[in-house]
């Protein structure tokens, strides 16, 4: 698992780097971005994983969200992987923007032809953390996850499927109930097959039902003018209702006037970094 | 007096018949043995007392033989005398030193000053230590110095110089001592003169008094004597006159009788019968002639009474009655609440046996009638007067007494007792991590000058109970800066010119979290505040139809109450325990928030409002009637409120799960106070004194 540094830029006293490596889970070369705060020069820091949304690469978050200052101040190592395997020469992988390349949906595909490469769930929860823990000054015991849209869905399911693994979770405009939305239906049927019972294992709203009574503080920001909200792709109300019923602590903030863009993310990124820092640095 | 009379100090006697001069220094502090030839027969140290006559005798010859020398000496001595002890110059010191040295041992000095010496004698080149004299090297072999220790003359000179310097120093010291002594003597002299002068006056006045008394008595006696004399003489004169009258009568009768004897017998008989019968003779004869002296000529023995004179005589040696003592103004901090220490002084020459201190309270700023409330007799020049009323002015005056009488009264001096201790309003103390606001009642009817707050940090390993004081507080309230998370015991003292009062009863302040109190004046009539002051209850009664009058202090529309938070910038944290199906609002507001409006319905208040409808919880974070759209999945049972002036933020937390709910960014240009409102019957409980939890620190 050799790491190849693609770039390194000093930012807020730390370093924003991009590496490339050969992924075992995904059977392809993968890039990921990692921010090492100044604090990482002298000791191990907590790791915060950012999962991006549809069509994104590792670049979108690091160049648009403006998270560096908060991460630098709180001393968090922030890792942003790509959103899917790339260059696997699977037929149809580049046919649509919401399926295949750039749309891994953070699931382990069980259907051909995707099942050999599209194992993003295992990649972000297993392979990548092991790689990071082995090569960077991070504390394996302190990790959290957050994401946007499809990545928000990814963050929620990673946290809900692994109680105690992540200290905290947050999301920007997450796809909360993918089994009921067009994006989810398309992706899940493609990667997981038509058995909707298998879909529920990757659906945050359904995962909440079986989540054990463990402390998990969930922060969700949602732009009120988000077109995908009104399109019924995100369905946060279902998730909130499930959490209210199961008494899973969620603060859901419907932000007046904001859309689905990185402008919206950049506005509240500091709140989210602080939310994670509160638990990671406790 | 001239302490430096040279002749007494130094005399030099060269012996004509010897080569070696013997020089004697007399009167100087250290009589070194000089003129070694004497040593055998006459030890100078022992013989000093008997020496002078001998010296005097020999001086005569010295003068003759060495006229040049004595003359020079005399001139020097005169110089010294002129100099006097009061105005010595350095040159004089040197000269004396020189003289001392020469007198003592150094031939060389002599040679230097008196070159003639060289003509007479060959210059010595070595120094015989044994004989303490310079000799020529060739003499060493002579009998006289045989076996004696000798040193080179240079070395001897050095030694001698050292010695000179030492002695010069000693002399200087002595001079200083003597100067001091002389000035002291002068003082004594003046004092003696003053004292005796005073005594003379005293005697003069007494004796004059006695003489006057005696003269007066003499006058009185003389006058009495004269009167007595006149009286006696008058009595005697009267007696003499009556005696003469009788004599006349007697003679007349005699003549008549004689005439009768020359008459004829018949006539004689006739006349004799008539005579005998007539009353005149009979009467006369019957009348006993008084020949007793009515007045004794001798002087009646009169006692001369000299008792009063004797008394006067006796009193001559008694010091006169003292003058009025001088009463001191009150010394700062000398009074307690019930006592003052009054001090006074007497004139130094007065003899006083006792003092009488009088006192009366001053009321309404003006002394009452000129009557002492009490007097006390003391022997000292001070008195601690006790059992007085606190924070009250008293007027004191004092008289001195001795056998001769009582002095006039001193001036009156105002003394003030210290105030009573103030009373801390323990229930009104507010505090936060950095400060506490302490209020108290004066405890005194009259105003006091100021108050002092004393704080003692509770004994902990780090703090050793040091007491700090905040002084000069003009009002009954003080905001004191404190260290976070400590316990303090606080006392208050009142001060006036007399001093500080005793400490008030202590109040304990903890600087963990903030402490505030609910302000009952703001409380909506439907709310009640529990005994402990921290539980707000709205009971299950029919909402009174009665319309509340608009008020500036009391909430009239929204069923709320306001707390009194300490006016300190910084961070304040408190918690509110709520029932999760209660409709409530918690937040902050400016003191002048419109009381007829709901919390959060204006720009003077910020609040988190919870409403519960058909088991659906709605949370609003209201300011100026606006709220963000926020959904909370777990209903908080305990709400943490963080007011952060530094960052202009107001944050709410679900305490049980450390969940951040919402943060207002608010412009807190003035101080705000906690507010609590109950929109439905129920109760909420406020928790104070809670250290800010770690998880809220970042918000």
JSON list of C-alpha atoms in Angstrom, two decimals, chain B residues 110 274 363:
[
{"chain": "B", "resi": 110, "resn": "UNK", "atom": "CA", "xyz": [62.53, 68.06, 65.38]},
{"chain": "B", "resi": 274, "resn": "UNK", "atom": "CA", "xyz": [-30.42, 123.07, 157.69]},
{"chain": "B", "resi": 363, "resn": "UNK", "atom": "CA", "xyz": [-26.54, 65.41, 69.48]}
]
